[in-house]
Coordinates of C-alpha atoms and ligand atoms in Angstrom, one line a residue:
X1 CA 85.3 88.3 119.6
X2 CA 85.1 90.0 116.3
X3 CA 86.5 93.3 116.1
X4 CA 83.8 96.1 115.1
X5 CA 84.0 99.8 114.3
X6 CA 83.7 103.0 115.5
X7 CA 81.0 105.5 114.2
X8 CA 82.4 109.3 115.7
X9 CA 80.3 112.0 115.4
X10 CA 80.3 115.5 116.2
X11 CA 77.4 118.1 117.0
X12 CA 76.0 121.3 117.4
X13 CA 78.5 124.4 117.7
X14 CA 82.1 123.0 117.9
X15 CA 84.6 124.6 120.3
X16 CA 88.5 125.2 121.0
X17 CA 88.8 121.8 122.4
X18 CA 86.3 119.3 120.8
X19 CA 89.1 118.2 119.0
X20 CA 90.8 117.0 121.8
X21 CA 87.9 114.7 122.8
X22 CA 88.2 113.5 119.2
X23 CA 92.0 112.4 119.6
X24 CA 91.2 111.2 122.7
X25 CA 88.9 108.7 121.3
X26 CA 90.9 108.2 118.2
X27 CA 94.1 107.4 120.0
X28 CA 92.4 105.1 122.5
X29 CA 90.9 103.4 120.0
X30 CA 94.1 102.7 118.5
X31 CA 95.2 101.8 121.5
X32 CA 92.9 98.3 121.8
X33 CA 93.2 97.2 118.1
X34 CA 92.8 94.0 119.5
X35 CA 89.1 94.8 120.3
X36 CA 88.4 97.6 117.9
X37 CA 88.6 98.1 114.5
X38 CA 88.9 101.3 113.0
X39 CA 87.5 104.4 113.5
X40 CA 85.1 106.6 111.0
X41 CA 83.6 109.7 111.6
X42 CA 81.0 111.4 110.5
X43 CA 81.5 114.2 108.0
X44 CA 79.6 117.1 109.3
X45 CA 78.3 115.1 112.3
X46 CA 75.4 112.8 112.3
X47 CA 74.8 113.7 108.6
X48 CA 77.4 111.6 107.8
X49 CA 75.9 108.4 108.7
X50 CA 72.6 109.0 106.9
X51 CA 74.2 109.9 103.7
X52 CA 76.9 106.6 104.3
X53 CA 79.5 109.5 104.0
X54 CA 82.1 108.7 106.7
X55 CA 85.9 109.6 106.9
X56 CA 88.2 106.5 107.4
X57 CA 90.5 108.2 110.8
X58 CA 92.9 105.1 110.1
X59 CA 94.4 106.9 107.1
X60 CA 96.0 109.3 109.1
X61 CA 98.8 109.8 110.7
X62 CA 99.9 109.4 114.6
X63 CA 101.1 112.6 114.5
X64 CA 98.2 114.7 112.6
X65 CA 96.0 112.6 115.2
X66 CA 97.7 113.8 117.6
X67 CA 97.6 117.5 116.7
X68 CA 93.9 117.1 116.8
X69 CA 94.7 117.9 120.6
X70 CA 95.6 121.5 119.5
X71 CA 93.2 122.5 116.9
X72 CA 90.2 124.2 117.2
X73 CA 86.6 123.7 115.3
X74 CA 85.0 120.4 114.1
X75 CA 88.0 118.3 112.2
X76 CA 85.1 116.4 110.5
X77 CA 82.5 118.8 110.2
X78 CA 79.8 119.1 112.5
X79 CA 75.8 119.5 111.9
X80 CA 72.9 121.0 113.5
X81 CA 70.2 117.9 112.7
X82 CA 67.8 116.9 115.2
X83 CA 67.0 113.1 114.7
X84 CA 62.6 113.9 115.5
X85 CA 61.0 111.3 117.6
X86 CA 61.7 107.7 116.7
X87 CA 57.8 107.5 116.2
X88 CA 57.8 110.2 113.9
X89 CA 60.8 109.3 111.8
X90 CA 61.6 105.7 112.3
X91 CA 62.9 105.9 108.7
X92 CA 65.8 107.8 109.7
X93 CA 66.8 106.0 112.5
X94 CA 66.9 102.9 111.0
X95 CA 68.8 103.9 108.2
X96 CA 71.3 105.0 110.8
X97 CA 71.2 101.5 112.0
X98 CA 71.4 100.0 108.0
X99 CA 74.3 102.2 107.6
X100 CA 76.2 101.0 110.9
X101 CA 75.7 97.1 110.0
X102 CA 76.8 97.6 106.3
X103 CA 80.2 99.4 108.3
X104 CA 80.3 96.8 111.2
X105 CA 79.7 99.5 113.5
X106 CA 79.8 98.4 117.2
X107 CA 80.4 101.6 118.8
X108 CA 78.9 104.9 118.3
X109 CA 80.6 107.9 120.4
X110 CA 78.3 111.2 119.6
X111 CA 80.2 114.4 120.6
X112 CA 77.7 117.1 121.4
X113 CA 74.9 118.9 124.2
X114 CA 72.0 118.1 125.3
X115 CA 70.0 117.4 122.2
X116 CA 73.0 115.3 121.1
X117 CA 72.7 113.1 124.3
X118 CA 68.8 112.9 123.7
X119 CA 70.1 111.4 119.5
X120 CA 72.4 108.7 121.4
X121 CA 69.8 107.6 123.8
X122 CA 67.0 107.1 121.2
X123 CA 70.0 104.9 118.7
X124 CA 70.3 102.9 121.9
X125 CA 67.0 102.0 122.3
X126 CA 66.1 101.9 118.6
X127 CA 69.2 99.1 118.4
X128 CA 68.0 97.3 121.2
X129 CA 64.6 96.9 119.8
X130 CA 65.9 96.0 116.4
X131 CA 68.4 93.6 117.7
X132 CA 71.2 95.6 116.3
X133 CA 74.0 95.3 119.2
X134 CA 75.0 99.0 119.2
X135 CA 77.3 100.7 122.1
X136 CA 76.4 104.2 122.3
X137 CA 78.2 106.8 124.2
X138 CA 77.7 110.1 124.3
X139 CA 80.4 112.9 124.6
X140 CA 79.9 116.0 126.7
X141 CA 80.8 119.2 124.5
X142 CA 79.4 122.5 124.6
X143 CA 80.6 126.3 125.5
X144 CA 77.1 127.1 127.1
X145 CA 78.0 124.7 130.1
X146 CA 74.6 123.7 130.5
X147 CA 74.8 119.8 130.4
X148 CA 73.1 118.7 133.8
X149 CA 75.0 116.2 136.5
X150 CA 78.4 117.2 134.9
X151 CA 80.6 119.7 136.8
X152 CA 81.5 121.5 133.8
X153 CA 81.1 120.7 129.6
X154 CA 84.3 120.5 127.6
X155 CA 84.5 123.6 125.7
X156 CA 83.1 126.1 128.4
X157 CA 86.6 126.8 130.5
X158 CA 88.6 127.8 127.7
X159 CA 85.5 130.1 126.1
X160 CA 85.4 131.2 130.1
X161 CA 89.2 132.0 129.9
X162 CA 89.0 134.0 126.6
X163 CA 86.3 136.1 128.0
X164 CA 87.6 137.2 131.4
X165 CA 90.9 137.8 129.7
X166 CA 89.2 139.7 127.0
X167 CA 87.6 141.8 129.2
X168 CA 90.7 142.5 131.3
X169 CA 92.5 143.6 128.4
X170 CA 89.5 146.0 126.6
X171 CA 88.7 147.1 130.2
X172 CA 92.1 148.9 130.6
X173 CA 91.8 150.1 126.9
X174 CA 88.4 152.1 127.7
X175 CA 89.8 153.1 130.9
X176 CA 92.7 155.0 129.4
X177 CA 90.5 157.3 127.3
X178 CA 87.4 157.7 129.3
X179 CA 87.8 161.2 130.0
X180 CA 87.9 162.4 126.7
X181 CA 86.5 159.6 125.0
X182 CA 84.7 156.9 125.3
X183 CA 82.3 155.2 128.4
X184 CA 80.9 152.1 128.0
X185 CA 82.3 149.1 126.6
X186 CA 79.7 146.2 125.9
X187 CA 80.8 142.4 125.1
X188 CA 78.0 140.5 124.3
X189 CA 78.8 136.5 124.4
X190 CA 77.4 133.9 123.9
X191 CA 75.5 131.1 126.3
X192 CA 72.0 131.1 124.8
X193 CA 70.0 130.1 128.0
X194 CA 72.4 130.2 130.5
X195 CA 74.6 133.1 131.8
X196 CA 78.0 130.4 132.4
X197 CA 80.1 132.1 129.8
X198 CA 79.2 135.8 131.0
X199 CA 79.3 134.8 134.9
X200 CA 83.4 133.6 133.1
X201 CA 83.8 137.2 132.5
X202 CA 83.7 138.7 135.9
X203 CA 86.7 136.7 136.5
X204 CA 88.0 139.6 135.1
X205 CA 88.3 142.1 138.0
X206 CA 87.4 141.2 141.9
X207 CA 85.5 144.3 143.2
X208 CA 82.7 145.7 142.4
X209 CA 84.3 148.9 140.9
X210 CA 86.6 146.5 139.3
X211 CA 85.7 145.7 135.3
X212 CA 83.2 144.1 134.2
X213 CA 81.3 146.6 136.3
X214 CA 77.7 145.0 135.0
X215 CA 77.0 141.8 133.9
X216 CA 73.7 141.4 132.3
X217 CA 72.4 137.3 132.6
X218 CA 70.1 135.4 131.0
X219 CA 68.6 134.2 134.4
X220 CA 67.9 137.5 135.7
X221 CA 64.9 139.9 134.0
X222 CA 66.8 142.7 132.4
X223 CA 65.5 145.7 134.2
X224 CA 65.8 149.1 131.8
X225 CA 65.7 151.8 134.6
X226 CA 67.2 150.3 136.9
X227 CA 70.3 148.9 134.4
X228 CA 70.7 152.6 133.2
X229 CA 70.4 154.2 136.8
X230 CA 73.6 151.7 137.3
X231 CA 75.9 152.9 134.3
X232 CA 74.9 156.6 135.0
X233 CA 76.3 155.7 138.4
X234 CA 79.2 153.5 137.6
X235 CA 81.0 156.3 134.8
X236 CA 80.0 158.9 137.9
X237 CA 81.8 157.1 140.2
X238 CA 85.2 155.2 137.7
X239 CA 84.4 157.7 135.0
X240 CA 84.0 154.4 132.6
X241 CA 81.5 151.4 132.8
X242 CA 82.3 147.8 131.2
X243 CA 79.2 145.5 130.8
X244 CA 79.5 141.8 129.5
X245 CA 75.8 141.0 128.1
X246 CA 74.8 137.3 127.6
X247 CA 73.5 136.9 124.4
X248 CA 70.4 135.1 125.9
X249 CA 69.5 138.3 127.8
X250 CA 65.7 138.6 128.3
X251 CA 63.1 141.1 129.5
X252 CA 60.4 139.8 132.0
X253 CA 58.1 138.6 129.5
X254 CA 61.1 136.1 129.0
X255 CA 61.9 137.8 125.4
X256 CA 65.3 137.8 124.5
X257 CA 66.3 141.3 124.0
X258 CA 68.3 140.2 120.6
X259 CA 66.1 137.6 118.4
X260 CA 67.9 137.3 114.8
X261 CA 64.5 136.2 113.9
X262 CA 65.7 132.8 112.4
X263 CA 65.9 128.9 113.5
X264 CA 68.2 126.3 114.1
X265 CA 67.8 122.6 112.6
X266 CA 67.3 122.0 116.8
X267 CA 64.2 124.9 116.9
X268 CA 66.9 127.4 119.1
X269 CA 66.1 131.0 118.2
X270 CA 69.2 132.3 116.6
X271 CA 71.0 134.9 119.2
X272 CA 73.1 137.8 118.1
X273 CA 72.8 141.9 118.5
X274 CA 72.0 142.3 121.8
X275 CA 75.5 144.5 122.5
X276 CA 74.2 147.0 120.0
X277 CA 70.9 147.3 121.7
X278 CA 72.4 148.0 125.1
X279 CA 74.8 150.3 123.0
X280 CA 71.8 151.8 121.7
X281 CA 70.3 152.4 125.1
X282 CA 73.1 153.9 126.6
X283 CA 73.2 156.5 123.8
X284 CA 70.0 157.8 123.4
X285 CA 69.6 157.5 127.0
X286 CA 72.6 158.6 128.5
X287 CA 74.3 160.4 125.9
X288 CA 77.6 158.4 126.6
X289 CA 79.7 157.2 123.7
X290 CA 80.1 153.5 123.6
X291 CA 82.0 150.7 121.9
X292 CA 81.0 147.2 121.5
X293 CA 82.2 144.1 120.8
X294 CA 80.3 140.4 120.1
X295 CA 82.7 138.1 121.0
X296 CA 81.1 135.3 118.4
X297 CA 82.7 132.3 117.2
X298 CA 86.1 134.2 118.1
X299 CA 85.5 133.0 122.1
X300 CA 84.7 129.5 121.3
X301 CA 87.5 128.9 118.6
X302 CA 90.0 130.6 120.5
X303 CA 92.3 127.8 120.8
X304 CA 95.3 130.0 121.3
X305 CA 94.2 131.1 124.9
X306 CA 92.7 127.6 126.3
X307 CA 92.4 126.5 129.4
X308 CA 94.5 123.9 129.9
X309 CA 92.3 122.3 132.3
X310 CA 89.7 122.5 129.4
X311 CA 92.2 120.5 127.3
X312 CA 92.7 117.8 129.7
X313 CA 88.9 117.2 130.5
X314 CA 88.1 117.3 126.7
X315 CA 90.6 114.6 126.2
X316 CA 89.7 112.9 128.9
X317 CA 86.3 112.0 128.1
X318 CA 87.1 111.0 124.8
X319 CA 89.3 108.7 126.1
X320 CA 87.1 107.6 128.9
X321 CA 84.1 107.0 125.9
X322 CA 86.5 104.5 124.6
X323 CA 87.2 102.2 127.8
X324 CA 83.7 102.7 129.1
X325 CA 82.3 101.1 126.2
X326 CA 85.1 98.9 126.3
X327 CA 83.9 98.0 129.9
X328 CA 80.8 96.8 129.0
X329 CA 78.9 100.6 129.0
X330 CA 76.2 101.4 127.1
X331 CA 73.6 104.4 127.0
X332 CA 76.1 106.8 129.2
X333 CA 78.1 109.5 129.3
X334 CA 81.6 110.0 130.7
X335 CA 81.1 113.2 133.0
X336 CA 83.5 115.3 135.4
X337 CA 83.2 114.9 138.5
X338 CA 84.4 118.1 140.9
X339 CA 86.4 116.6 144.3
X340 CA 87.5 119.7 145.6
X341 CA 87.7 123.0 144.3
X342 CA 91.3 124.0 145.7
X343 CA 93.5 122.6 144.4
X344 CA 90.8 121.6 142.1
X345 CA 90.6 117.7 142.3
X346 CA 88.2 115.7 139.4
X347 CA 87.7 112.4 138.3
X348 CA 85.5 111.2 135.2
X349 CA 82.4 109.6 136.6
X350 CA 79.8 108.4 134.3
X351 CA 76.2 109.1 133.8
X352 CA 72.9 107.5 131.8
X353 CA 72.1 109.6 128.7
X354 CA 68.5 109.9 129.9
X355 CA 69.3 111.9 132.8
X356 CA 71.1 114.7 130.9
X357 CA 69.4 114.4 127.4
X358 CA 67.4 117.9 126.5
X359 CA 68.4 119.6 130.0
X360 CA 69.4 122.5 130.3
X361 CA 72.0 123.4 133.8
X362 CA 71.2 127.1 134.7
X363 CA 73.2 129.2 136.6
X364 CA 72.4 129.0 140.4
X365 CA 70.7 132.0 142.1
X366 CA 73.1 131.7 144.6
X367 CA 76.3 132.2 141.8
X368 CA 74.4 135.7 140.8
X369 CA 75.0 138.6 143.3
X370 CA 71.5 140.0 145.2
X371 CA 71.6 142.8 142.8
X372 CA 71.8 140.7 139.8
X373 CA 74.7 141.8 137.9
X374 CA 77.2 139.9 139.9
X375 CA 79.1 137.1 140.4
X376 CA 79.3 135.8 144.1
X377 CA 81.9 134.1 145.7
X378 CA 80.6 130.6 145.6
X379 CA 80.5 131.3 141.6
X380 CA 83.9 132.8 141.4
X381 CA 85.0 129.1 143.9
X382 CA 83.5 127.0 140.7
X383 CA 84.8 129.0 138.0
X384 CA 88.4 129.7 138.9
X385 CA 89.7 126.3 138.5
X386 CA 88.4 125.8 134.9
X387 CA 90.4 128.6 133.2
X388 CA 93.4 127.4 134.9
X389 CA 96.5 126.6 132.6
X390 CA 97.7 127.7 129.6
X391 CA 97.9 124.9 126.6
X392 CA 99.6 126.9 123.9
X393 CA 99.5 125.0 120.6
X394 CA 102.9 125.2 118.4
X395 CA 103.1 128.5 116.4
X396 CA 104.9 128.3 113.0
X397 CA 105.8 131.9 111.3
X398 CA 103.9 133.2 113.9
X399 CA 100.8 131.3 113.8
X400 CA 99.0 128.6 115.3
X401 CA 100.1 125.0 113.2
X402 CA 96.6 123.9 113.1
X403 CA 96.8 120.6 111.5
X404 CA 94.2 120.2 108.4
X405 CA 92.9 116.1 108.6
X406 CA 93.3 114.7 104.6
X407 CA 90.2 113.3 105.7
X408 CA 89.6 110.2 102.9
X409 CA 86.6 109.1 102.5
X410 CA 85.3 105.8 103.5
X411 CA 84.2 103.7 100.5
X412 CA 79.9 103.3 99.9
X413 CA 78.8 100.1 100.3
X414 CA 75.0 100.9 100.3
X415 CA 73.2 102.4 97.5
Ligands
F6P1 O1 76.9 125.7 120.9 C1 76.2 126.7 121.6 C2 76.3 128.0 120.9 O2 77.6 128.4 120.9 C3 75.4 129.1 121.5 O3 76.0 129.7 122.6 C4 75.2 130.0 120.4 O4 73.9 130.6 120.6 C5 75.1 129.0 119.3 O5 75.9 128.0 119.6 C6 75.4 129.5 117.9 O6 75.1 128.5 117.0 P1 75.4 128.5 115.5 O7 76.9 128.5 115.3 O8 74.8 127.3 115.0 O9 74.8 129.8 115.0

């Protein structure tokens, strides 16, 4: 059987570990040169097969592949770009397809979310009604957690581990001051939809007058009074008060409390500010001083703090992309499966793209404490084993030796 190519992709916001998915394809893929030929990828994600502008992986080394494993953000670029409905924009969608049969592209491996999943589906079905024999895997990726059937997304337990360690560390900060300085410490992070990545933080401390004393979720209507009644009480009682605020906090008209009032190329609402609100709140209600911090892009490129579960999953389903399609798969994703949480047991099972494209996995009520700024047992059971593990990349004059791909272009063939 001829040997055909690989089209690699990534999407949406990258993370500390999607690079270790990409190795994990990359060196599988190596791995059966007897089946496949070489791999491209997509600079800045699914842009790079409409504009024909893909990076030839071959030309690199074993060893900066390999590093891949330990570097954070998108090696190739990533992109925010919604393919629209096939029967809106066939156009596009078949000039995917005329750019993978000018590049003998066999295999397409798309490293994203939800939205991602829904672009690999539609390429599947758009090849199968052209008669274009197209493999198409998609890749689970994405801090927010929210990828349906999955037990958890690559990405999310090392954002989880920077948080809960974060919050540890400023917790004990604000508590030595307190009594002459100052009360409340907000994080905000992120998790748009879904309050995974603040549920990470209570990790942080075990009781309730353990730090993070409030967490504030997307799931549950944020209540004024009764959240201010709560700090007023908490710096009575610890003489400090540390709240983690998801970014995708929302009143109970379902407003987020922080709207940057702009758009992504997928129609989210961009997020950001919400820590100053709550800041803002506490001031001019309670008179306390405050500090905040947004956590940003510094908890999902924090590399140096991974999980090194997180790691091992991310590579894993790379991998697992590879010898599914190599199996005969098509249409799926590799996903985690959870077989016990301790000693925390998984294996990669695999599911159809149509059953996790554009769903969103919320937090469970039953993860959220009654008074809704909690985390509850059961949640703290399903969290703890995916910040387990430190994965430390190399440090060189004491930094991280990120490795920077020469990235060389694959040569046009179409005009
Ligand atoms: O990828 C998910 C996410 O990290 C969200 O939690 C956050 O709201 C968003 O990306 C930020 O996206 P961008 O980097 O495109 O502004």
């Amino acid at each position: 059987m001829a040997r055909r190519n690989v089209f690699y992709a990534q999407s949406g916001g990258v993370t500390a570990v999607i690079n270790a998915s990409a190795c994990g394809v990359i060196e599988t893929a190596r791995r059966h040169r007897d089946r496949i030929g070489k791999v491209y990828a997509g600079r800045n994600g699914i842009l790079g097969a409409l504009h024909e502008d893909m990076i030839d992986t071959s030309r690199e080394t074993v060893r900066a592949i390999a590093a891949l494993r330990h570097t954070p953000g998108g090696a190739f670029g990533s992109a925010r770009y919604k393919l629209k409905p096939i029967e809106e924009s066939r156009a596009e969608y078949e000039r995917l397809i005329e750019v993978f049969d000018a590049h003998n592209i066999g295999y397409f491996f798309y490293n994203g979310g939800g939205d991602s999943m829904d672009t690999a589906h539609k390429v599947a079905q758009l090849g199968r009604e052209l008669g274009y024999p197209i493999t198409c895997i998609g890749v689970p990726k994405t801090v927010d957690n929210d990828l349906p059937v999955t037990d958890c997304c690559p990405g999310f337990g090392s954002v989880a581990k920077y948080v809960a360690v974060s919050t540890r560390e400023a917790a004990l900060d604000v508590a030595s001051m307190a009594r002459t300085s100052t009360r409340v410490f907000i994080l905000e992070v992120m998790g748009r939809h879904a309050g995974w990545i603040a549920a990470a933080a209570g990790l942080a401390g075990q009781g309730a007058d353990e730090p993070p004393h409030l967490i504030l979720f997307p799931e549950i209507p944020f209540d004024r009074k009764g959240f201010l009644r709560r700090v007023q009480q908490c710096v009575e009682r610890n003489e400090y008060c540390v709240i983690v605020v998801s970014e995708g906090a929302r009143d109970a008209d379902g407003h987020f409390l922080a709207d940057a009032g702009t758009r992504d190329a997928f129609g989210h609402k961009q997020l950001g500010g919400v820590a100053q609100e709550i800041a803002t709140m506490v001031r001019d209600e309670l008179g306390l001083k405050y500090h905040y911090a947004i956590a940003d892009y510094l908890q999902r490129s924090a590399r140096h703090i991974a999980s090194a579960v997180d790691v091992e999953q991310a590579y894993a389903v790379g991998r697992a992309a590879v010898e599914l399609a190599l199996a005969g798969q098509n249409a799926i994703m590799p996903c985690i499966v959870r077989k016990s949480d301790r000693p925390y047991r998984w294996v990669i099972g695999q599911v159809p793209l149509s059953r996790v494209a554009n769903r969103e996995k919320k937090m469970p009520r039953r993860f959220i404490t009654r008074d809704g700024y909690g985390i509850t047992a059961a949640a703290r059971r399903y969290l703890e084993p995916l910040i387990q593990g430190e994965d430390y990349p190399p440090y060189r004059a004491g930094l991280p030796d990120y490795v920077h791909l020469r990235n060389h272009p694959v040569t046009k063939k179409l005009a």
